[in-house]
mmCIF file of C-alpha atoms and ligand atoms in Angstrom:
data_model
loop_
_atom_site.group_PDB
_atom_site.id
_atom_site.type_symbol
_atom_site.label_atom_id
_atom_site.label_comp_id
_atom_site.label_asym_id
_atom_site.label_seq_id
_atom_site.Cartn_x
_atom_site.Cartn_y
_atom_site.Cartn_z
ATOM 1 C CA MET S 1 104.991 80.482 125.739
ATOM 2 C CA LYS S 2 102.069 79.960 123.378
ATOM 3 C CA THR S 3 100.534 76.683 122.286
ATOM 4 C CA PHE S 4 102.587 76.188 119.210
ATOM 5 C CA VAL S 5 102.755 73.430 116.627
ATOM 6 C CA TYR S 6 105.162 72.964 113.751
ATOM 7 C CA ILE S 7 103.513 70.918 111.032
ATOM 8 C CA THR S 8 105.205 68.888 108.372
ATOM 9 C CA CYS S 9 104.081 66.154 106.035
ATOM 10 C CA PRO S 10 106.176 63.369 104.518
ATOM 11 C CA GLY S 11 106.846 64.264 100.889
ATOM 12 C CA VAL S 12 106.949 68.062 101.153
ATOM 13 C CA GLU S 13 110.683 67.888 100.477
ATOM 14 C CA LYS S 14 109.907 66.409 97.064
ATOM 15 C CA TYR S 15 108.286 69.665 95.936
ATOM 16 C CA ARG S 16 111.118 70.567 93.570
ATOM 17 C CA PHE S 17 110.648 71.528 89.921
ATOM 18 C CA SER S 18 114.236 70.843 88.916
ATOM 19 C CA ALA S 19 117.763 70.762 90.288
ATOM 20 C CA HIS S 20 118.368 74.437 89.491
ATOM 21 C CA HIS S 21 114.921 75.823 90.248
ATOM 22 C CA PRO S 22 115.078 78.639 92.843
ATOM 23 C CA LEU S 23 112.304 77.173 95.014
ATOM 24 C CA ARG S 24 114.535 74.780 96.913
ATOM 25 C CA PRO S 25 113.116 72.487 99.599
ATOM 26 C CA GLU S 26 116.323 73.024 101.605
ATOM 27 C CA ARG S 27 114.858 76.382 102.567
ATOM 28 C CA VAL S 28 112.477 74.499 104.831
ATOM 29 C CA THR S 29 114.697 71.671 106.079
ATOM 30 C CA LEU S 30 117.549 74.031 106.983
ATOM 31 C CA SER S 31 115.228 76.488 108.760
ATOM 32 C CA ARG S 32 113.895 73.652 110.854
ATOM 33 C CA GLU S 33 117.409 72.435 111.570
ATOM 34 C CA LEU S 34 118.663 75.846 112.670
ATOM 35 C CA ALA S 35 115.568 76.387 114.823
ATOM 36 C CA GLN S 36 116.268 73.037 116.487
ATOM 37 C CA ILE S 37 119.946 73.771 117.046
ATOM 38 C CA LEU S 38 119.088 77.145 118.598
ATOM 39 C CA GLY S 39 116.536 75.612 120.949
ATOM 40 C CA VAL S 40 113.548 77.297 119.318
ATOM 41 C CA LEU S 41 111.968 74.096 118.060
ATOM 42 C CA HIS S 42 111.737 70.782 119.933
ATOM 43 C CA ASP S 43 110.616 67.353 118.827
ATOM 44 C CA GLU S 44 107.431 67.691 120.853
ATOM 45 C CA ASP S 45 106.420 70.769 118.802
ATOM 46 C CA VAL S 46 106.450 68.800 115.567
ATOM 47 C CA VAL S 47 103.293 67.188 114.225
ATOM 48 C CA GLU S 48 103.273 65.019 111.135
ATOM 49 C CA ALA S 49 100.240 65.568 108.906
ATOM 50 C CA GLU S 50 98.532 63.408 106.309
ATOM 51 C CA PRO S 51 98.558 64.606 102.706
ATOM 52 C CA ALA S 52 95.418 66.474 101.656
ATOM 53 C CA SER S 53 92.832 64.492 99.747
ATOM 54 C CA PRO S 54 92.384 65.393 96.068
ATOM 55 C CA GLU S 55 88.664 65.824 96.808
ATOM 56 C CA LEU S 56 89.374 68.567 99.338
ATOM 57 C CA VAL S 57 91.733 70.336 96.931
ATOM 58 C CA ALA S 58 89.021 70.107 94.261
ATOM 59 C CA GLU S 59 86.735 72.169 96.497
ATOM 60 C CA VAL S 60 89.073 75.125 95.930
ATOM 61 C CA HIS S 61 90.626 74.360 92.535
ATOM 62 C CA SER S 62 88.651 73.011 89.590
ATOM 63 C CA PRO S 63 88.326 69.199 89.582
ATOM 64 C CA ARG S 64 89.575 69.258 85.995
ATOM 65 C CA TYR S 65 92.755 71.053 87.039
ATOM 66 C CA VAL S 66 93.365 68.584 89.880
ATOM 67 C CA ARG S 67 93.155 65.739 87.330
ATOM 68 C CA VAL S 68 95.561 67.542 84.985
ATOM 69 C CA VAL S 69 98.128 67.864 87.783
ATOM 70 C CA GLN S 70 97.769 64.163 88.567
ATOM 71 C CA THR S 71 98.164 63.129 84.926
ATOM 72 C CA LEU S 72 101.246 65.293 84.322
ATOM 73 C CA SER S 73 102.679 64.049 87.604
ATOM 74 C CA GLU S 74 102.504 60.480 86.284
ATOM 75 C CA GLY S 75 104.563 61.556 83.288
ATOM 76 C CA LYS S 76 101.639 61.336 80.879
ATOM 77 C CA PRO S 77 101.080 64.082 78.345
ATOM 78 C CA VAL S 78 98.144 66.482 78.625
ATOM 79 C CA PRO S 79 97.380 68.193 75.318
ATOM 80 C CA GLY S 80 97.171 71.948 75.791
ATOM 81 C CA CYS S 81 98.679 71.798 79.290
ATOM 82 C CA HIS S 82 100.038 75.328 78.785
ATOM 83 C CA VAL S 83 96.593 76.752 79.567
ATOM 84 C CA PHE S 84 96.973 75.252 83.028
ATOM 85 C CA GLY S 85 100.264 77.080 83.569
ATOM 86 C CA PHE S 86 102.662 74.199 83.073
ATOM 87 C CA ALA S 87 104.460 75.299 79.948
ATOM 88 C CA SER S 88 106.502 78.162 81.358
ATOM 89 C CA GLY S 89 109.974 77.833 82.803
ATOM 90 C CA ASP S 90 108.518 78.824 86.178
ATOM 91 C CA ASN S 91 106.396 75.689 86.558
ATOM 92 C CA PRO S 92 107.807 72.797 84.557
ATOM 93 C CA PRO S 93 105.824 69.632 85.350
ATOM 94 C CA PHE S 94 107.771 67.034 87.320
ATOM 95 C CA ARG S 95 107.180 63.418 88.271
ATOM 96 C CA GLY S 96 105.517 63.142 91.655
ATOM 97 C CA MET S 97 104.350 66.755 91.746
ATOM 98 C CA PHE S 98 100.796 65.657 92.547
ATOM 99 C CA GLU S 99 101.822 63.828 95.725
ATOM 100 C CA ALA S 100 104.318 66.545 96.710
ATOM 101 C CA SER S 101 101.650 69.230 96.252
ATOM 102 C CA LEU S 102 99.092 67.250 98.259
ATOM 103 C CA ALA S 103 101.690 66.943 101.032
ATOM 104 C CA VAL S 104 102.214 70.721 101.100
ATOM 105 C CA VAL S 105 98.457 71.319 101.227
ATOM 106 C CA GLY S 106 98.039 68.574 103.837
ATOM 107 C CA ALA S 107 100.417 70.366 106.197
ATOM 108 C CA SER S 108 98.570 73.688 105.805
ATOM 109 C CA VAL S 109 95.214 71.981 106.326
ATOM 110 C CA ALA S 110 96.580 70.298 109.458
ATOM 111 C CA ALA S 111 97.786 73.717 110.643
ATOM 112 C CA ALA S 112 94.275 75.105 110.130
ATOM 113 C CA ARG S 113 92.762 72.175 112.043
ATOM 114 C CA ALA S 114 95.287 72.511 114.875
ATOM 115 C CA VAL S 115 94.220 76.120 115.364
ATOM 116 C CA MET S 116 90.547 75.147 115.170
ATOM 117 C CA ASP S 117 91.290 72.625 117.931
ATOM 118 C CA GLY S 118 92.792 75.295 120.165
ATOM 119 C CA ALA S 119 96.443 75.838 119.199
ATOM 120 C CA GLN S 120 97.439 79.499 119.269
ATOM 121 C CA VAL S 121 99.943 79.109 116.426
ATOM 122 C CA ALA S 122 100.455 76.407 113.784
ATOM 123 C CA VAL S 123 103.174 76.708 111.162
ATOM 124 C CA ASN S 124 103.816 75.003 107.818
ATOM 125 C CA LEU S 125 107.014 76.455 106.353
ATOM 126 C CA ALA S 126 106.644 74.366 103.191
ATOM 127 C CA GLY S 127 103.361 76.132 102.448
ATOM 128 C CA GLY S 128 102.453 79.604 101.283
ATOM 129 C CA LEU S 129 102.104 78.761 97.581
ATOM 130 C CA HIS S 130 99.980 81.847 97.072
ATOM 131 C CA HIS S 131 100.124 82.291 93.285
ATOM 132 C CA ALA S 132 98.221 79.135 92.273
ATOM 133 C CA ARG S 133 94.936 80.033 90.603
ATOM 134 C CA TYR S 134 91.618 78.231 90.332
ATOM 135 C CA GLU S 135 92.735 76.400 87.242
ATOM 136 C CA GLU S 136 96.330 77.373 86.729
ATOM 137 C CA ALA S 137 99.766 76.832 88.190
ATOM 138 C CA ALA S 138 101.697 80.096 88.514
ATOM 139 C CA GLY S 139 104.872 81.451 90.061
ATOM 140 C CA PHE S 140 106.161 78.061 91.339
ATOM 141 C CA CYS S 141 102.760 77.289 92.899
ATOM 142 C CA ILE S 142 100.641 74.277 91.901
ATOM 143 C CA PHE S 143 97.970 74.009 94.593
ATOM 144 C CA ASN S 144 97.115 77.054 96.667
ATOM 145 C CA ASP S 145 97.595 75.704 100.190
ATOM 146 C CA PRO S 146 96.755 78.957 102.007
ATOM 147 C CA ALA S 147 93.463 79.083 100.095
ATOM 148 C CA VAL S 148 92.641 75.482 101.027
ATOM 149 C CA ALA S 149 93.525 76.245 104.676
ATOM 150 C CA ILE S 150 91.149 79.220 104.581
ATOM 151 C CA HIS S 151 88.465 76.990 103.057
ATOM 152 C CA VAL S 152 88.811 74.649 106.042
ATOM 153 C CA LEU S 153 88.925 77.522 108.571
ATOM 154 C CA LYS S 154 85.613 78.762 107.206
ATOM 155 C CA GLN S 155 83.930 75.754 108.833
ATOM 156 C CA LYS S 156 84.521 77.455 112.169
ATOM 157 C CA TYR S 157 85.301 81.133 111.634
ATOM 158 C CA ARG S 158 83.322 83.899 110.011
ATOM 159 C CA ARG S 159 86.022 86.581 109.899
ATOM 160 C CA ILE S 160 89.369 85.443 108.540
ATOM 161 C CA VAL S 161 92.306 87.684 107.659
ATOM 162 C CA TYR S 162 94.857 86.498 105.118
ATOM 163 C CA LEU S 163 97.990 88.621 105.527
ATOM 164 C CA ASP S 164 100.718 88.173 102.938
ATOM 165 C CA ILE S 165 104.165 89.719 103.528
ATOM 166 C CA ASP S 166 105.868 88.026 100.555
ATOM 167 C CA VAL S 167 107.469 90.566 98.189
ATOM 168 C CA HIS S 168 105.141 89.339 95.424
ATOM 169 C CA HIS S 169 101.428 90.046 95.359
ATOM 170 C CA GLY S 170 99.368 87.244 96.934
ATOM 171 C CA ASP S 171 97.243 87.112 93.816
ATOM 172 C CA GLY S 172 96.017 83.519 93.872
ATOM 173 C CA VAL S 173 94.492 83.809 97.341
ATOM 174 C CA GLN S 174 93.083 87.237 96.545
ATOM 175 C CA TRP S 175 91.266 86.078 93.410
ATOM 176 C CA LEU S 176 89.921 82.917 95.041
ATOM 177 C CA TYR S 177 88.297 84.997 97.821
ATOM 178 C CA TYR S 178 87.709 88.204 95.876
ATOM 179 C CA ARG S 179 83.939 88.047 96.330
ATOM 180 C CA ASP S 180 83.950 86.584 99.824
ATOM 181 C CA PRO S 181 83.078 89.051 102.611
ATOM 182 C CA GLN S 182 84.284 86.600 105.299
ATOM 183 C CA VAL S 183 87.889 86.674 104.086
ATOM 184 C CA LEU S 184 89.886 89.897 104.177
ATOM 185 C CA THR S 185 93.022 89.507 102.075
ATOM 186 C CA ILE S 186 95.854 91.966 102.721
ATOM 187 C CA SER S 187 99.020 91.832 100.672
ATOM 188 C CA ILE S 188 102.064 94.089 101.143
ATOM 189 C CA HIS S 189 104.358 93.697 98.148
ATOM 190 C CA GLU S 190 106.481 95.372 95.525
ATOM 191 C CA SER S 191 104.065 96.888 93.026
ATOM 192 C CA GLY S 192 102.969 94.736 90.110
ATOM 193 C CA ARG S 193 104.217 97.501 87.852
ATOM 194 C CA PHE S 194 107.726 96.269 88.508
ATOM 195 C CA LEU S 195 107.351 92.659 89.529
ATOM 196 C CA PHE S 196 105.557 89.360 88.941
ATOM 197 C CA PRO S 197 102.601 88.734 88.885
ATOM 198 C CA GLY S 198 101.784 92.245 87.671
ATOM 199 C CA THR S 199 98.746 92.715 89.914
ATOM 200 C CA GLY S 200 98.071 93.902 93.469
ATOM 201 C CA HIS S 201 97.202 97.521 92.705
ATOM 202 C CA PRO S 202 95.354 99.785 95.163
ATOM 203 C CA ASP S 203 92.130 99.668 93.146
ATOM 204 C CA GLU S 204 91.783 95.883 93.569
ATOM 205 C CA ILE S 205 89.469 95.958 96.583
ATOM 206 C CA GLY S 206 87.188 92.950 96.099
ATOM 207 C CA ALA S 207 83.931 92.533 94.228
ATOM 208 C CA GLY S 208 80.249 91.883 94.834
ATOM 209 C CA GLU S 209 79.564 91.136 98.495
ATOM 210 C CA GLY S 210 83.314 91.006 99.057
ATOM 211 C CA ARG S 211 83.866 94.597 97.973
ATOM 212 C CA GLY S 212 86.161 96.223 100.525
ATOM 213 C CA THR S 213 87.734 92.933 101.624
ATOM 214 C CA ALA S 214 90.781 92.848 99.358
ATOM 215 C CA VAL S 215 93.595 95.239 100.242
ATOM 216 C CA ASN S 216 96.810 95.855 98.359
ATOM 217 C CA ILE S 217 99.734 97.785 99.758
ATOM 218 C CA ALA S 218 101.837 98.237 96.637
ATOM 219 C CA LEU S 219 105.345 99.446 97.362
ATOM 220 C CA GLY S 220 107.802 101.245 95.160
ATOM 221 C CA ARG S 221 111.049 99.593 94.198
ATOM 222 C CA TYR S 222 113.821 99.614 96.808
ATOM 223 C CA ALA S 223 111.462 99.678 99.786
ATOM 224 C CA ASP S 224 113.640 99.376 102.888
ATOM 225 C CA ASP S 225 112.737 98.663 106.519
ATOM 226 C CA GLU S 226 111.534 102.198 107.053
ATOM 227 C CA VAL S 227 109.229 102.461 104.027
ATOM 228 C CA TRP S 228 107.852 98.957 104.443
ATOM 229 C CA TRP S 229 107.050 99.359 108.125
ATOM 230 C CA TRP S 230 105.547 102.806 107.568
ATOM 231 C CA ALA S 231 103.189 101.368 104.921
ATOM 232 C CA PHE S 232 102.336 98.363 107.098
ATOM 233 C CA GLN S 233 101.505 100.589 110.076
ATOM 234 C CA GLN S 234 99.458 102.959 107.965
ATOM 235 C CA VAL S 235 97.111 100.211 106.885
ATOM 236 C CA VAL S 236 97.224 96.886 108.708
ATOM 237 C CA PRO S 237 96.432 97.793 112.359
ATOM 238 C CA ARG S 238 93.398 99.826 111.309
ATOM 239 C CA LEU S 239 92.125 96.956 109.135
ATOM 240 C CA PHE S 240 92.428 94.506 112.015
ATOM 241 C CA GLN S 241 90.533 96.921 114.259
ATOM 242 C CA TRP S 242 87.809 97.285 111.665
ATOM 243 C CA PHE S 243 87.452 93.647 110.567
ATOM 244 C CA GLN S 244 88.029 92.010 113.987
ATOM 245 C CA PRO S 245 89.447 88.758 112.629
ATOM 246 C CA GLU S 246 88.936 85.560 114.615
ATOM 247 C CA VAL S 247 91.929 83.930 112.954
ATOM 248 C CA VAL S 248 94.862 85.051 110.792
ATOM 249 C CA VAL S 249 96.539 83.159 107.973
ATOM 250 C CA LEU S 250 100.009 84.671 107.684
ATOM 251 C CA GLN S 251 102.025 84.036 104.532
ATOM 252 C CA MET S 252 105.661 84.685 105.492
ATOM 253 C CA GLY S 253 107.460 84.980 102.166
ATOM 254 C CA ALA S 254 111.070 85.912 102.920
ATOM 255 C CA ASP S 255 111.831 87.481 99.547
ATOM 256 C CA PRO S 256 111.550 91.148 100.617
ATOM 257 C CA HIS S 257 115.107 90.677 101.949
ATOM 258 C CA TYR S 258 117.692 92.968 100.387
ATOM 259 C CA THR S 259 119.823 90.053 99.177
ATOM 260 C CA ASP S 260 116.944 88.291 97.405
ATOM 261 C CA PRO S 261 117.764 87.786 93.739
ATOM 262 C CA LEU S 262 114.174 87.901 92.408
ATOM 263 C CA ALA S 263 112.932 91.284 93.649
ATOM 264 C CA HIS S 264 114.053 94.839 94.455
ATOM 265 C CA ALA S 265 112.953 95.317 98.051
ATOM 266 C CA ALA S 266 115.638 96.080 100.609
ATOM 267 C CA LEU S 267 114.525 94.754 103.964
ATOM 268 C CA THR S 268 116.702 93.355 106.697
ATOM 269 C CA VAL S 269 115.868 90.237 108.684
ATOM 270 C CA GLN S 270 114.892 92.365 111.687
ATOM 271 C CA GLY S 271 112.860 94.830 109.611
ATOM 272 C CA TRP S 272 110.758 92.016 108.168
ATOM 273 C CA GLN S 273 110.386 90.305 111.533
ATOM 274 C CA ARG S 274 108.508 93.314 112.928
ATOM 275 C CA ALA S 275 105.416 92.283 110.983
ATOM 276 C CA VAL S 276 105.553 88.732 112.353
ATOM 277 C CA GLN S 277 106.021 90.196 115.832
ATOM 278 C CA TRP S 278 103.079 92.528 115.367
ATOM 279 C CA VAL S 279 100.786 89.701 114.253
ATOM 280 C CA SER S 280 101.860 87.495 117.144
ATOM 281 C CA GLU S 281 101.028 90.280 119.610
ATOM 282 C CA GLN S 282 97.401 90.557 118.502
ATOM 283 C CA GLY S 283 96.199 87.625 120.593
ATOM 284 C CA ILE S 284 94.519 86.067 117.554
ATOM 285 C CA PRO S 285 95.215 82.442 116.537
ATOM 286 C CA VAL S 286 97.650 82.256 113.636
ATOM 287 C CA VAL S 287 98.085 79.749 110.821
ATOM 288 C CA ALA S 288 101.501 80.650 109.429
ATOM 289 C CA THR S 289 103.090 79.431 106.220
ATOM 290 C CA GLY S 290 106.371 79.966 104.428
ATOM 291 C CA GLY S 291 106.362 81.413 100.936
ATOM 292 C CA GLY S 292 108.959 82.875 98.596
ATOM 293 C CA GLY S 293 112.547 83.598 99.524
ATOM 294 C CA TYR S 294 115.455 82.764 97.249
ATOM 295 C CA SER S 295 118.493 83.873 99.171
ATOM 296 C CA LEU S 296 119.058 80.760 101.245
ATOM 297 C CA SER S 297 121.073 82.432 104.001
ATOM 298 C CA ALA S 298 118.390 85.085 104.447
ATOM 299 C CA VAL S 299 115.378 82.737 104.321
ATOM 300 C CA VAL S 300 116.769 80.338 106.887
ATOM 301 C CA ARG S 301 117.513 83.130 109.358
ATOM 302 C CA MET S 302 114.172 84.867 108.758
ATOM 303 C CA TRP S 303 112.102 81.722 109.239
ATOM 304 C CA THR S 304 114.059 80.678 112.327
ATOM 305 C CA LEU S 305 113.419 84.095 113.820
ATOM 306 C CA ALA S 306 109.770 83.904 112.764
ATOM 307 C CA LEU S 307 109.380 80.547 114.524
ATOM 308 C CA ALA S 308 110.867 81.999 117.720
ATOM 309 C CA THR S 309 108.637 85.060 117.464
ATOM 310 C CA LEU S 310 105.451 83.086 116.849
ATOM 311 C CA LYS S 311 106.278 80.654 119.611
ATOM 312 C CA GLY S 312 107.133 83.506 121.954
ATOM 313 C CA VAL S 313 110.547 82.228 122.982
ATOM 314 C CA PRO S 314 113.934 83.991 123.012
ATOM 315 C CA VAL S 315 116.514 83.025 120.428
ATOM 316 C CA PRO S 316 120.284 83.538 120.596
ATOM 317 C CA ASN S 317 121.575 85.876 117.903
ATOM 318 C CA CYS S 318 124.112 83.458 116.497
ATOM 319 C CA ILE S 319 124.657 80.884 113.804
ATOM 320 C CA PRO S 320 126.523 78.080 115.584
ATOM 321 C CA PRO S 321 129.778 76.783 114.052
ATOM 322 C CA GLN S 322 128.259 73.373 113.272
ATOM 323 C CA PHE S 323 125.625 74.960 111.014
ATOM 324 C CA PHE S 324 126.602 75.325 107.398
ATOM 325 C CA LEU S 325 125.719 79.046 107.193
ATOM 326 C CA HIS S 326 128.260 79.891 109.889
ATOM 327 C CA HIS S 327 130.980 80.500 107.321
ATOM 328 C CA GLU S 328 128.805 82.943 105.461
ATOM 329 C CA VAL S 329 127.075 84.758 108.263
ATOM 330 C CA GLN S 330 127.366 84.375 112.020
ATOM 331 C CA THR S 331 124.356 86.193 113.371
ATOM 332 C CA LEU S 332 120.623 85.667 113.001
ATOM 333 C CA TYR S 333 119.974 89.395 112.620
ATOM 334 C CA ASP S 334 121.594 91.318 109.814
ATOM 335 C CA THR S 335 124.609 93.341 110.765
ATOM 336 C CA ASP S 336 125.119 94.748 107.263
ATOM 337 C CA VAL S 337 122.465 97.066 105.953
ATOM 338 C CA PRO S 338 121.521 97.473 102.312
ATOM 339 C CA GLU S 339 123.255 100.323 100.541
ATOM 340 C CA LEU S 340 120.656 102.547 98.950
ATOM 341 C CA SER S 341 121.347 105.857 97.283
ATOM 342 C CA GLU S 342 119.319 108.935 98.155
ATOM 343 C CA ARG S 343 117.643 108.623 94.766
ATOM 344 C CA MET S 344 116.553 105.051 95.469
ATOM 345 C CA ARG S 345 115.086 106.071 98.815
ATOM 346 C CA GLN S 346 113.188 108.852 97.113
ATOM 347 C CA ILE S 347 111.799 106.476 94.512
ATOM 348 C CA ALA S 348 110.628 104.086 97.215
ATOM 349 C CA TRP S 349 108.999 106.774 99.368
ATOM 350 C CA GLN S 350 107.298 108.664 96.554
ATOM 351 C CA PHE S 351 105.670 105.632 95.011
ATOM 352 C CA THR S 352 104.667 104.092 98.330
ATOM 353 C CA GLU S 353 103.167 107.245 99.830
ATOM 354 C CA GLN S 354 101.095 107.789 96.747
ATOM 355 C CA SER S 355 99.954 104.197 96.568
ATOM 356 C CA VAL S 356 98.983 104.042 100.267
ATOM 357 C CA GLY S 357 97.016 107.272 99.772
ATOM 358 C CA GLU S 358 95.177 105.754 96.815
ATOM 359 C CA LEU S 359 94.422 102.552 98.714
ATOM 360 C CA LYS S 360 92.830 104.563 101.521
ATOM 361 C CA GLN S 361 90.749 106.496 99.014
ATOM 362 C CA TYR S 362 89.463 103.338 97.343
ATOM 363 C CA LEU S 363 88.602 101.760 100.682
ATOM 364 C CA ARG S 364 87.106 104.874 102.255
ATOM 365 C CA PRO S 365 83.502 103.727 101.683
ATOM 366 C CA TYR S 366 84.249 100.661 103.838
ATOM 367 C CA VAL S 367 86.967 101.628 106.302
ATOM 368 C CA GLU S 368 87.228 104.795 108.349
ATOM 369 C CA TRP S 369 90.887 105.826 108.369
ATOM 370 C CA GLU S 370 92.354 108.010 111.028
ATOM 371 C CA GLU S 371 94.199 111.186 110.217
ATOM 372 C CA PRO S 372 97.288 110.485 108.128
ATOM 373 C CA HIS S 373 100.485 109.965 110.075
ATOM 374 C CA GLU S 374 103.721 111.706 109.456
ATOM 375 C CA LYS S 375 106.153 109.918 107.190
ATOM 376 C CA GLY S 376 108.624 107.880 109.166
ATOM 377 C CA GLU S 377 106.450 107.464 112.247
ATOM 378 C CA GLY S 378 106.896 104.040 113.754
ATOM 379 C CA ALA S 379 109.886 103.397 111.541
ATOM 380 C CA VAL S 380 112.628 100.947 112.425
ATOM 381 C CA PRO S 381 115.137 102.836 114.566
HETATM 382 ZN ZN1 ZN Z 401 107.497 85.833 96.434
#
């Protein structure tokens, strides 16, 4: 068993834009509950964090933006608030969003500090709000907690990998560290040609001193376990070998699942878990966060499995009768597999193979790749 902490912060459950918004805080509370029922998580694993200070957040976001969030959170108008991302249906301002956002960041910061103090793994499932920009809310994200965690980790570490397995491009974190050679951002996602936020293409590789330290694995639509894992294996292990990270920030968005309503990827619970497993086997301290994931029954099972994997403990493959999901699904792993036509598989492979090839070309001045592997090698059996 690894030294493992599960971090929470009072108020994270109030991070809710509206009653019908897809980013539901139940995703986190139910994952924790299932992990507890299944014996993965115990009271002694749980650490309660303080909210982040606005001053700390203003070291990553603009101080002006932090004030705008606070003002809107108090229900006061901010003229021109649309330029800060709050006019769209994705991010409608809500009362208390300042405190709720500081709570989310506080838990990720506490996770970073726990690892700096010697924990092997620290997890904040409420975090992973990777789309927030320097001065703009985006894609349900107000403050970029992974970016603030990285900012704190930089006090101790000089080589940090941010690995983002959410189905959407981890754009906010990428842009905030685009010129920073100490932070290698890697995002594996459905290509921005088909999906929000529209970025994350192979030619985005960092700038200035940070050139070569942004990596984007852009997948075709309908990427299934096989395509996704092939692309991951083609790129990620080599990057770890090259960059030699001292710590990993892992954003565990659960929206690549085939039942997710907001994207077109077609992963199973167990296909997605392979990446979490791989990271946990590297012997590098991990700060893990949640992220997207809008099919409740998939997210809860994926995050429970992720907690077990990161903690290094076995987990029974069942959803007990007392847990609400039991009537919908009775196993942690998927037993159904997504139905994809031959044409869909072709679309996924063609796009992904080309895009991984391009990525390697763009990064060739910085990373020495090995000979290309055969398609399908290392695929999920
Ligand atoms: Zn997402």
